XYZ file of C-alpha atoms in Angstrom:
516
model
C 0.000 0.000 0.000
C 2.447 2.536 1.052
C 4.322 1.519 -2.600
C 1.811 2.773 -4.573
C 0.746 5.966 -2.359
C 4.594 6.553 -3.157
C 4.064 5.669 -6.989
C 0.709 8.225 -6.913
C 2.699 10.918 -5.315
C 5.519 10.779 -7.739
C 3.511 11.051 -10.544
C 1.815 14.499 -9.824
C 4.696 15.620 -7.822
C 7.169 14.943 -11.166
C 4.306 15.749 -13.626
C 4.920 19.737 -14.331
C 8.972 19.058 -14.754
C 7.891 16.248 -17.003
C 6.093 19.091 -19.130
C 9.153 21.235 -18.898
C 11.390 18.869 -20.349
C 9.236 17.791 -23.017
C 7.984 21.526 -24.405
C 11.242 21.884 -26.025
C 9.621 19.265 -28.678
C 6.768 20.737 -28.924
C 7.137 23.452 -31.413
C 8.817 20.739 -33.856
C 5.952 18.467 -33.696
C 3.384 21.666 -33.935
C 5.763 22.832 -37.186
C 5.562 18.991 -38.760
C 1.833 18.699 -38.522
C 0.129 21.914 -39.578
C 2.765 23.804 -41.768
C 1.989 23.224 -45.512
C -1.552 21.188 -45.545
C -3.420 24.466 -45.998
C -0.619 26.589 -47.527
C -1.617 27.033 -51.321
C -4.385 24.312 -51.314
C -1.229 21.824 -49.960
C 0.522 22.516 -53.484
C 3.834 22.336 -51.370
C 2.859 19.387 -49.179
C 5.585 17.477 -49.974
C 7.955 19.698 -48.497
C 9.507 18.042 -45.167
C 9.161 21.013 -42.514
C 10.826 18.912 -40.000
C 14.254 18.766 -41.924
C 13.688 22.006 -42.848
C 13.493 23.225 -39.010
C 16.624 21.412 -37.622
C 18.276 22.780 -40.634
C 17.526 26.480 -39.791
C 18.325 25.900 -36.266
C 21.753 24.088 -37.542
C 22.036 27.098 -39.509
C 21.699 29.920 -36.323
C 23.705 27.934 -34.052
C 26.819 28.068 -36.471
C 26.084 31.804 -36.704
C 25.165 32.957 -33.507
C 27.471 31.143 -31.571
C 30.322 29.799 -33.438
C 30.942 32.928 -35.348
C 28.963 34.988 -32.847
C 26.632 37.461 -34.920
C 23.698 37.821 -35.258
C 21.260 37.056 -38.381
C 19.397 39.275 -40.574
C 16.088 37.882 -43.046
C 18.091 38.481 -45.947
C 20.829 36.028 -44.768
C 18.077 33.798 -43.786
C 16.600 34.060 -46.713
C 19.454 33.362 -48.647
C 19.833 30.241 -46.688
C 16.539 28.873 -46.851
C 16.422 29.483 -50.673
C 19.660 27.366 -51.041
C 17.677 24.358 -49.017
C 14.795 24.539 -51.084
C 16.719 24.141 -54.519
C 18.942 22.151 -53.599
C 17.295 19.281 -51.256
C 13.948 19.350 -52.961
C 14.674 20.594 -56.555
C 12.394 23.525 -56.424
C 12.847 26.620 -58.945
C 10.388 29.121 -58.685
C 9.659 32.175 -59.837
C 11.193 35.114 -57.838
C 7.774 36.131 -56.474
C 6.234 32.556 -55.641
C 9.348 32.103 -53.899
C 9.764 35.090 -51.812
C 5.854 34.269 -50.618
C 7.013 30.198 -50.019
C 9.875 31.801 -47.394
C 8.206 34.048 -45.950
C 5.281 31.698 -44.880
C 7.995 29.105 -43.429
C 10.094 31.563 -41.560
C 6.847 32.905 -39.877
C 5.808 29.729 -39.054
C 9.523 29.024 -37.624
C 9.548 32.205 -35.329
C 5.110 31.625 -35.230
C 4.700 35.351 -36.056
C 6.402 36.392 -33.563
C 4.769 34.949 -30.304
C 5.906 31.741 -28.530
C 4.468 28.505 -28.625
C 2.192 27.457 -26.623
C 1.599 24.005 -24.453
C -1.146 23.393 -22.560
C -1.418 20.473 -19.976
C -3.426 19.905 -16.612
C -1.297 20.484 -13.692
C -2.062 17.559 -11.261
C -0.769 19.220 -7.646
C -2.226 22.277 -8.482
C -6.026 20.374 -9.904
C -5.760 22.896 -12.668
C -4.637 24.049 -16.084
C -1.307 25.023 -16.879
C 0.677 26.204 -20.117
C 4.520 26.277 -20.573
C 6.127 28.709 -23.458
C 8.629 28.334 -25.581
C 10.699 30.148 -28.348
C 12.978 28.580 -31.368
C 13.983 32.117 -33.233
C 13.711 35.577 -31.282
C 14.611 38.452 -32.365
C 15.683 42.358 -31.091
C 15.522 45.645 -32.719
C 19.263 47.628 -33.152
C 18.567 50.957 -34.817
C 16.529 50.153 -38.189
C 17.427 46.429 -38.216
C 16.027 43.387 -36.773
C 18.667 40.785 -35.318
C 17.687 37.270 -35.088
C 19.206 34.663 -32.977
C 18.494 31.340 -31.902
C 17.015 30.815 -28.080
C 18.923 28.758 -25.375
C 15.397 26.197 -25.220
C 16.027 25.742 -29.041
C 19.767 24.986 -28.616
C 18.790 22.542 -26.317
C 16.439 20.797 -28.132
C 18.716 20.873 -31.090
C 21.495 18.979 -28.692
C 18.649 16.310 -27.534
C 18.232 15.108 -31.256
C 21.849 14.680 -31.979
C 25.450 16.242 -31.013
C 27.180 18.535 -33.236
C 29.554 15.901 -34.510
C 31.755 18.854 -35.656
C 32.289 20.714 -32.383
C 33.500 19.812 -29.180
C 31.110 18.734 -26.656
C 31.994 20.761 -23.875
C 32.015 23.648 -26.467
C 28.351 23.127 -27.369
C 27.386 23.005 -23.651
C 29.545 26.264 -22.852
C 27.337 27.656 -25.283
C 24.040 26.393 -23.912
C 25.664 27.665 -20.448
C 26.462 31.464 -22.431
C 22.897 31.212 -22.397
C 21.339 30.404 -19.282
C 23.741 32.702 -17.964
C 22.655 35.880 -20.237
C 18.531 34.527 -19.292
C 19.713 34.420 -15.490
C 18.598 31.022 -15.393
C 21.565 30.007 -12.752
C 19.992 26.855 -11.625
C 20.101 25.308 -15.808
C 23.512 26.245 -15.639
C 24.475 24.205 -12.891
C 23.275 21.302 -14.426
C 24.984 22.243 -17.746
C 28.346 22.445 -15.863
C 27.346 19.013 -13.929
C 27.091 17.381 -17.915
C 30.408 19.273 -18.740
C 31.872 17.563 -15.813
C 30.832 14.593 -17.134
C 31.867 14.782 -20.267
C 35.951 15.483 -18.876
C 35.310 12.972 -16.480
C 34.392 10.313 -19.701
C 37.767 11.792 -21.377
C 39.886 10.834 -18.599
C 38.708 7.542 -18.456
C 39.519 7.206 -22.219
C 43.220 8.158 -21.662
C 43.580 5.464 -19.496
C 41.488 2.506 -22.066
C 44.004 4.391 -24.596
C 47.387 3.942 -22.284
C 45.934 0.494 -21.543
C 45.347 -1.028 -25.237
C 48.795 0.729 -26.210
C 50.376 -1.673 -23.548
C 48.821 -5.293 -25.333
C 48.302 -4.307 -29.339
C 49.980 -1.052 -30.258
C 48.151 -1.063 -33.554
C 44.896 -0.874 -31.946
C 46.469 1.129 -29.134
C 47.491 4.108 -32.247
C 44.102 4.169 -33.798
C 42.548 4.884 -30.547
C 44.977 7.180 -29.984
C 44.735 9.571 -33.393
C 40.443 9.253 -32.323
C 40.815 10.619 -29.326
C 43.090 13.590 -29.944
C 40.609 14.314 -32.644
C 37.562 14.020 -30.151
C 39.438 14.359 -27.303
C 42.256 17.216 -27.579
C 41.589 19.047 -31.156
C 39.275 21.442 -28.939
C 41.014 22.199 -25.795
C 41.989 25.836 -26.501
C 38.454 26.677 -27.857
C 37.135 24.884 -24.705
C 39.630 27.217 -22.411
C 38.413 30.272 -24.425
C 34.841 29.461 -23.303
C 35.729 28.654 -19.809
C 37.469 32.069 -19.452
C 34.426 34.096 -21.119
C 31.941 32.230 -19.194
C 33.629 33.364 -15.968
C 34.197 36.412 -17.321
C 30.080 36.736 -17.788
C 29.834 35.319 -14.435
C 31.966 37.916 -12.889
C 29.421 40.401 -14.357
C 26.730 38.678 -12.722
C 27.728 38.447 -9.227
C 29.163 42.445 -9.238
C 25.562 43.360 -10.710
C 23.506 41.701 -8.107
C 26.138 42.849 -5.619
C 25.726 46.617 -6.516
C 21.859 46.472 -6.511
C 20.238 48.633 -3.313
C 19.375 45.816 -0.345
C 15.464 46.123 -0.510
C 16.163 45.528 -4.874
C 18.751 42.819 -4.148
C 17.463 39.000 -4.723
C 18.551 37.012 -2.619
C 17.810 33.578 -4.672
C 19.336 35.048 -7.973
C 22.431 35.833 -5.562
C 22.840 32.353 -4.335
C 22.057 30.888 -7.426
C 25.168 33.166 -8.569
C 27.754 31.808 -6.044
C 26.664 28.106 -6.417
C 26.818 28.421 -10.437
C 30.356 30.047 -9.779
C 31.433 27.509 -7.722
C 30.575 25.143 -9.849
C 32.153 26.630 -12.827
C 35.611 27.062 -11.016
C 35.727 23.485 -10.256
C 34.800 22.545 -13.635
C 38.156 24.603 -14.576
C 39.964 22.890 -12.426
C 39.012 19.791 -13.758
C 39.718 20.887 -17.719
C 43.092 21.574 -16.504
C 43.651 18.290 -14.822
C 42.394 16.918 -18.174
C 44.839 18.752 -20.053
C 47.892 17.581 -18.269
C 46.964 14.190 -18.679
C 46.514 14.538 -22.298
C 50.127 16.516 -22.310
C 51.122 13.194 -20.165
C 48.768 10.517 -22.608
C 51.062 11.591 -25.803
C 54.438 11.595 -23.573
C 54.195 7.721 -22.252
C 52.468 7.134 -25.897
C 55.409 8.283 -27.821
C 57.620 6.451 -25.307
C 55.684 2.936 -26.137
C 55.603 3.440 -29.869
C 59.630 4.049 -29.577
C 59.868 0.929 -27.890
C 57.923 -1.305 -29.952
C 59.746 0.018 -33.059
C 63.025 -1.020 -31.907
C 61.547 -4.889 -31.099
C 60.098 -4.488 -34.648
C 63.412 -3.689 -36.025
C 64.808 -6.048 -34.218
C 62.966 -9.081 -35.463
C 63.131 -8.062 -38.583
C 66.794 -9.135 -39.033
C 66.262 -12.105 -37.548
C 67.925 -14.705 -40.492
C 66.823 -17.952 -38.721
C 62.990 -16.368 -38.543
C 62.972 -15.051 -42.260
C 64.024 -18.410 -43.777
C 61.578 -20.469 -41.272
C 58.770 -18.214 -42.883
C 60.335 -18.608 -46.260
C 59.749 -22.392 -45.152
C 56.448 -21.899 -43.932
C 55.219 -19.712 -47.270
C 56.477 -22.557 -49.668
C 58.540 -19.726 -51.740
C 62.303 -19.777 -51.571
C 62.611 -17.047 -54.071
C 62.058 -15.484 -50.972
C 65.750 -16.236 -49.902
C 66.716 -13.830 -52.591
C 66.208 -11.023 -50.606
C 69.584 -11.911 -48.188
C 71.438 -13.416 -51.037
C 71.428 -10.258 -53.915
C 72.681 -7.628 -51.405
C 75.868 -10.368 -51.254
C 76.658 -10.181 -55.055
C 76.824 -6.429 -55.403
C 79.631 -5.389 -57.615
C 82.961 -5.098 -55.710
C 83.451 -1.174 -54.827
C 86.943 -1.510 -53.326
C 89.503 0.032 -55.356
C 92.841 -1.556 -56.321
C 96.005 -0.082 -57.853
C 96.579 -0.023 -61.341
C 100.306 -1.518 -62.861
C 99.523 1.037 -65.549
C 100.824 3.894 -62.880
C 104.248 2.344 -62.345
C 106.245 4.000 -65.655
C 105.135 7.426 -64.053
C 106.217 6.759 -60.632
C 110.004 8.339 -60.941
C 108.514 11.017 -63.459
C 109.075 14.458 -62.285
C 105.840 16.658 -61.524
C 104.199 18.707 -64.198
C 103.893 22.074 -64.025
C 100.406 22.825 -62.757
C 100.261 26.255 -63.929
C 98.252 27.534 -60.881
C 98.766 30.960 -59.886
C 99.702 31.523 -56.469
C 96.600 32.637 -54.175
C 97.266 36.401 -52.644
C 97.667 36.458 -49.516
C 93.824 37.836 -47.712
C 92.127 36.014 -50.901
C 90.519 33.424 -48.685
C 87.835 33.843 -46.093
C 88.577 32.196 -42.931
C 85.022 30.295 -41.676
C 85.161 30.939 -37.863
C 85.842 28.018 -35.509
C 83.148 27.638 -32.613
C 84.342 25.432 -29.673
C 81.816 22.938 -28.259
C 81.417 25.650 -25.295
C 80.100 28.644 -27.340
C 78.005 26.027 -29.153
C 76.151 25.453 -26.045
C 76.206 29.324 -24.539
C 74.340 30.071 -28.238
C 72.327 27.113 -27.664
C 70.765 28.168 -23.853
C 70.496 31.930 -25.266
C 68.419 30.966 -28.026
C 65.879 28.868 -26.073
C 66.214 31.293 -23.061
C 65.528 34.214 -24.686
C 61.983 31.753 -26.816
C 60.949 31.383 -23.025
C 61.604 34.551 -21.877
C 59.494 36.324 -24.481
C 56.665 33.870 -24.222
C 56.170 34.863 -20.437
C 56.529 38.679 -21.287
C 54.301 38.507 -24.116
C 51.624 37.418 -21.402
C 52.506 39.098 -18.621
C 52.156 42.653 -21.189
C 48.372 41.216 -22.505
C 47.407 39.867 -18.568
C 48.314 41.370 -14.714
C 48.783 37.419 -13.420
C 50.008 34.134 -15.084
C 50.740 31.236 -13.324
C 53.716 28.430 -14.896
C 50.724 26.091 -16.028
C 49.251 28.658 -17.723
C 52.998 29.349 -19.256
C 53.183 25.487 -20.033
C 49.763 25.678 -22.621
C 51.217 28.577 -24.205
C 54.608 26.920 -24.570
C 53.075 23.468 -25.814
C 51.010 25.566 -28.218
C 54.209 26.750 -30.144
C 56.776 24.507 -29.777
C 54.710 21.613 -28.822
C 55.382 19.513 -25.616
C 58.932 18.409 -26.925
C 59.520 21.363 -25.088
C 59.321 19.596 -21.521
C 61.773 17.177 -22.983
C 64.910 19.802 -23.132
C 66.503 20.870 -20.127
C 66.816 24.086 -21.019
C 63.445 24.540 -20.007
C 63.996 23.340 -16.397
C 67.512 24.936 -16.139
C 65.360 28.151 -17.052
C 63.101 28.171 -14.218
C 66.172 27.241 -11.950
C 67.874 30.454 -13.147
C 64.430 32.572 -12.966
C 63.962 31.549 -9.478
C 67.323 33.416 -8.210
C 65.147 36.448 -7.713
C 61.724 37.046 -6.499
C 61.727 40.539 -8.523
C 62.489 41.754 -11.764
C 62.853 45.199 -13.183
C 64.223 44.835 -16.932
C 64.559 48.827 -16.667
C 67.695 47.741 -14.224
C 68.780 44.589 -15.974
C 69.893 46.723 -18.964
C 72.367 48.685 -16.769
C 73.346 46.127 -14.491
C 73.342 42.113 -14.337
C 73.528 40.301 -11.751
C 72.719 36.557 -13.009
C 73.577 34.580 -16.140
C 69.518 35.010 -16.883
C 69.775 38.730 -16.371
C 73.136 38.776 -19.079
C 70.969 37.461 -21.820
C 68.069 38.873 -20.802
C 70.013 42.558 -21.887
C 71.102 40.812 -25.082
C 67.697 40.153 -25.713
C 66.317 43.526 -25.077
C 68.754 45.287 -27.381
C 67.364 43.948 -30.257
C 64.769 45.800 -32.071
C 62.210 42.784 -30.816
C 63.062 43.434 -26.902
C 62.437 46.872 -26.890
C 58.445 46.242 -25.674
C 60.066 44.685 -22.365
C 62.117 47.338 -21.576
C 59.571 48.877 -19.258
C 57.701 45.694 -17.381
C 58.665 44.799 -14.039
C 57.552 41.521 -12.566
C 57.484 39.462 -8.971
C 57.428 35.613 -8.681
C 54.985 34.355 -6.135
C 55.614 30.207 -4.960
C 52.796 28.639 -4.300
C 53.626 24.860 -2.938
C 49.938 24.268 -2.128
C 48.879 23.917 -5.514
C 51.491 21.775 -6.716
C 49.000 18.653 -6.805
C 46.954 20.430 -9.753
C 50.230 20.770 -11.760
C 51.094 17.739 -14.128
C 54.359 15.317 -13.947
C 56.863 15.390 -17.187
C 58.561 13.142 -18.093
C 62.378 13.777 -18.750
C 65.030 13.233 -21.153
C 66.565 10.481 -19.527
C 64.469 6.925 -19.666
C 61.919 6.570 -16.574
C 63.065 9.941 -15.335
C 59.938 12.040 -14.109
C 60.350 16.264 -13.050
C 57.846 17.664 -10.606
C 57.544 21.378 -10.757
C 55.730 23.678 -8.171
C 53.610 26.235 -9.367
C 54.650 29.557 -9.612
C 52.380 32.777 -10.002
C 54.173 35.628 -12.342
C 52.341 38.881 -11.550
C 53.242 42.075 -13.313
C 53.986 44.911 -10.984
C 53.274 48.178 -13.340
């Protein structure tokens, strides 16, 4: 008994979020049903308005959000035109045409008013309707913007992913959203599925890492599939993350400004918990970049490995003739044997020579060279080899970290390390120079390139004025910077592997913060 008063009570407690989740199909089903059967006595009945719908909303998202601007009709127009010719073969006159369009794209944005749903509300014993938009659209000066609404977006994900675009890129979009609509509590859960989705990642690395260790063949495949699912959109995905908390940060100082009696104290909290949540969800995409950054480290180191047992076996003599055996085709044996009857290449000393052995030497008729005529090609020792060496990738470093500590007030060394990876690629963790680097940069806690150009005080600081002589330093010669250590945070930093075999660095994290 008490099973089904619990059964009862979930359905009419349930019932109205039931009806929220499902009125993001509505419209679609509404737009399949009614659109052409009384359009032009059903002339164009055999038009599909479903396809035609997902491909207009296909259409916005790419615009709107993926190359962020807005739509106006004659773009749309444009578009739809191309869909009807070329996925239903219809040429029409100009007129016919422009009246075809502009019946579907009214019944896409339904004139202008939302759609709809009626349903009876079973906790309240009454009836209720839920609204929803696909297309709105805003007035800016004499032209009307279009753009695609967050609900749509969302129903557009439930049919199928963008196979394109990165998955946590299409729900930082749907987040972008809820965020501008103030609809805090959606964006939790959004951030709860992008979560999910780095959580799903990591878990991939390690069937990757695992498959590499029994069939290395398999192993690769699954490899070059998950960098293209898996890492091809990391730096789009950061992007988001930072404009997200960026919109966030908005947010919280708006409702923070408000006079107390206008302040609302649920859009607040909902503020803080969907800020929270976003921070952590950070966190997280940096953890999953590391272990990508360590994924194609330990990857490359396998692959090495098996290539040299491949190489290996493959001069094995007693193996090749026992599959030679095995095949039933000596002519196989060929393959060792004609490398053995080569023609003979060393050279012997002809009795020809002999009767101009005690001959006296021509006359060569050379002019003598004048003295200066030749140019002497300098000799570098091994040392100055290795001085230009560490300059060179000092001063690649070096600029790197300026560059961002000019465009942002605060960088921390993992922050560096993306940057870094993104142009030079992570063979970069693999040369000391790098860690001998940071050894030198740590010397100080304070820099003032002002003062290194007078006076140096540390090997660093002597390159560093080489460097900002050139016509490419002179941008530095003004920034003045502070290292801050912060040991706490060395568990969200990553583990590199080194130059020598089974060698691993740990780094601590360091803040850079620019101090003018």
């Amino acid at each position: 008994m008490d099973g089904t008063y619990q059964m009862l009570q979930d359905m009419i407690d349930f019932h109205s979020t039931r009806m929220q989740n499902l009125r993001r199909y509505y419209p679609f089903f509404c737009l399949q049903n009614t659109a052409f059967h009384l359009f032009k006595e059903g002339k164009y009945a055999f038009l599909d308005m479903g396809y035609i719908t997902l491909a207009v909303l296909r259409y916005f998202i790419e615009e709107n959000q993926f190359n962020d601007r807005a739509l106006q009709y004659p773009e749309i127009y444009a578009f739809l035109s191309d869909v009807l010719t070329r996925d239903f073969g219809l040429s029409l006159p100009e007129a016919e045409e422009k009246e075809l369009i502009d019946y579907i794209f009214d019944k896409l944005k339904n004139d202008g008013k939302p759609f709809v749903m009626e349903y009876f509300d079973p906790a309240k014993k009454a009836k209720a309707a839920v609204r929803m938009k696909l297309i709105d659209s805003v007035l800016s000066g004499n032209t009307v913007l279009y753009h695609i609404t967050a609900d749509a977006i969302e129903f557009y994900l439930d049919t199928k992913e963008i196979q394109d675009e990165s998955k946590i890129s299409i729900q930082q979009i749907l987040l972008e959203k809820m965020i501008h609509t103030k609809n805090f509590k959606g964006g939790i859960d959004v951030i709860r599925r992008i979560n999910s989705e780095v959580s799903r990642l990591r878990v991939q690395k390690k069937e990757v890492l695992a498959l590499l260790g029994s069939n290395v063949f398999d192993g690769v495949r699954l490899l070059e599939e998950f960098n293209q699912t898996g890492l091809r959109w990391l730096s789009e995905e950061q992007k988001l993350f930072a404009h997200n908390m960026e919109l966030m940060e908005r947010a919280r100082a708006k409702a923070e400004e408000a006079l107390p009696e206008e302040r609302d104290a649920g859009a607040l909290r909902g503020i803080y918990q969907l800020e929270t949540e976003l921070k952590r969800a950070m966190a997280n995409h940096g953890e999953l970049l590391s272990d990508c950054m360590d994924l194609q480290l330990r990857a490359d180191e396998i692959i090495r490995k098996y290539k040299y047992s491949r190489l290996r076996g493959a001069f094995d003599f007693r193996a090749f003739v026992a599959a030679a055996r095995e095949a039933g085709d000596m002519s196989l044996l060929s393959h060792l044997v004609e490398p053995l009857l080569l023609p003979r290449l060393h050279k012997q000393f002809s009795l020809l020579q002999t009767d101009g052995l005690l001959s006296p030497p021509a006359e060569s008729g050379e002019a003598a060279e004048p003295a200066g005529a030749t140019d002497e090609v300098p000799y570098l020792f091994e040392d100055e080899i290795e001085e230009e060496r560490i300059s060179g990738n000092y001063t690649a470093i070096a600029k790197t970290l300026f560059d961002e500590l000019l465009l942002s007030e605060r960088i921390t060394l993992s922050e560096l390390n993306r940057k870094l990876v993104i142009k030079y690629f992570d063979g970069i963790f693999r040369n000391s120079d790098y860690y001998s680097f940071l050894v030198h940069l740590c010397q100080k806690k304070e820099y003032d390139l002002a003062q290194v150009q007078k006076k140096q005080e540390t090997f660093l600081e002597g390159i560093l004025a080489e460097m900002l002589r050139e016509p490419s330093g002179q941008k530095y010669k003004r920034l003045k910077f502070r290292l801050v250590m912060e040991p706490e945070a060395a568990e969200l930093f990553h583990r590199i592997a080194g130059p020598e075999r089974d060698a691993v660095f740990t780094t601590t994290e360091i803040v850079f913060e620019r101090m003018n």
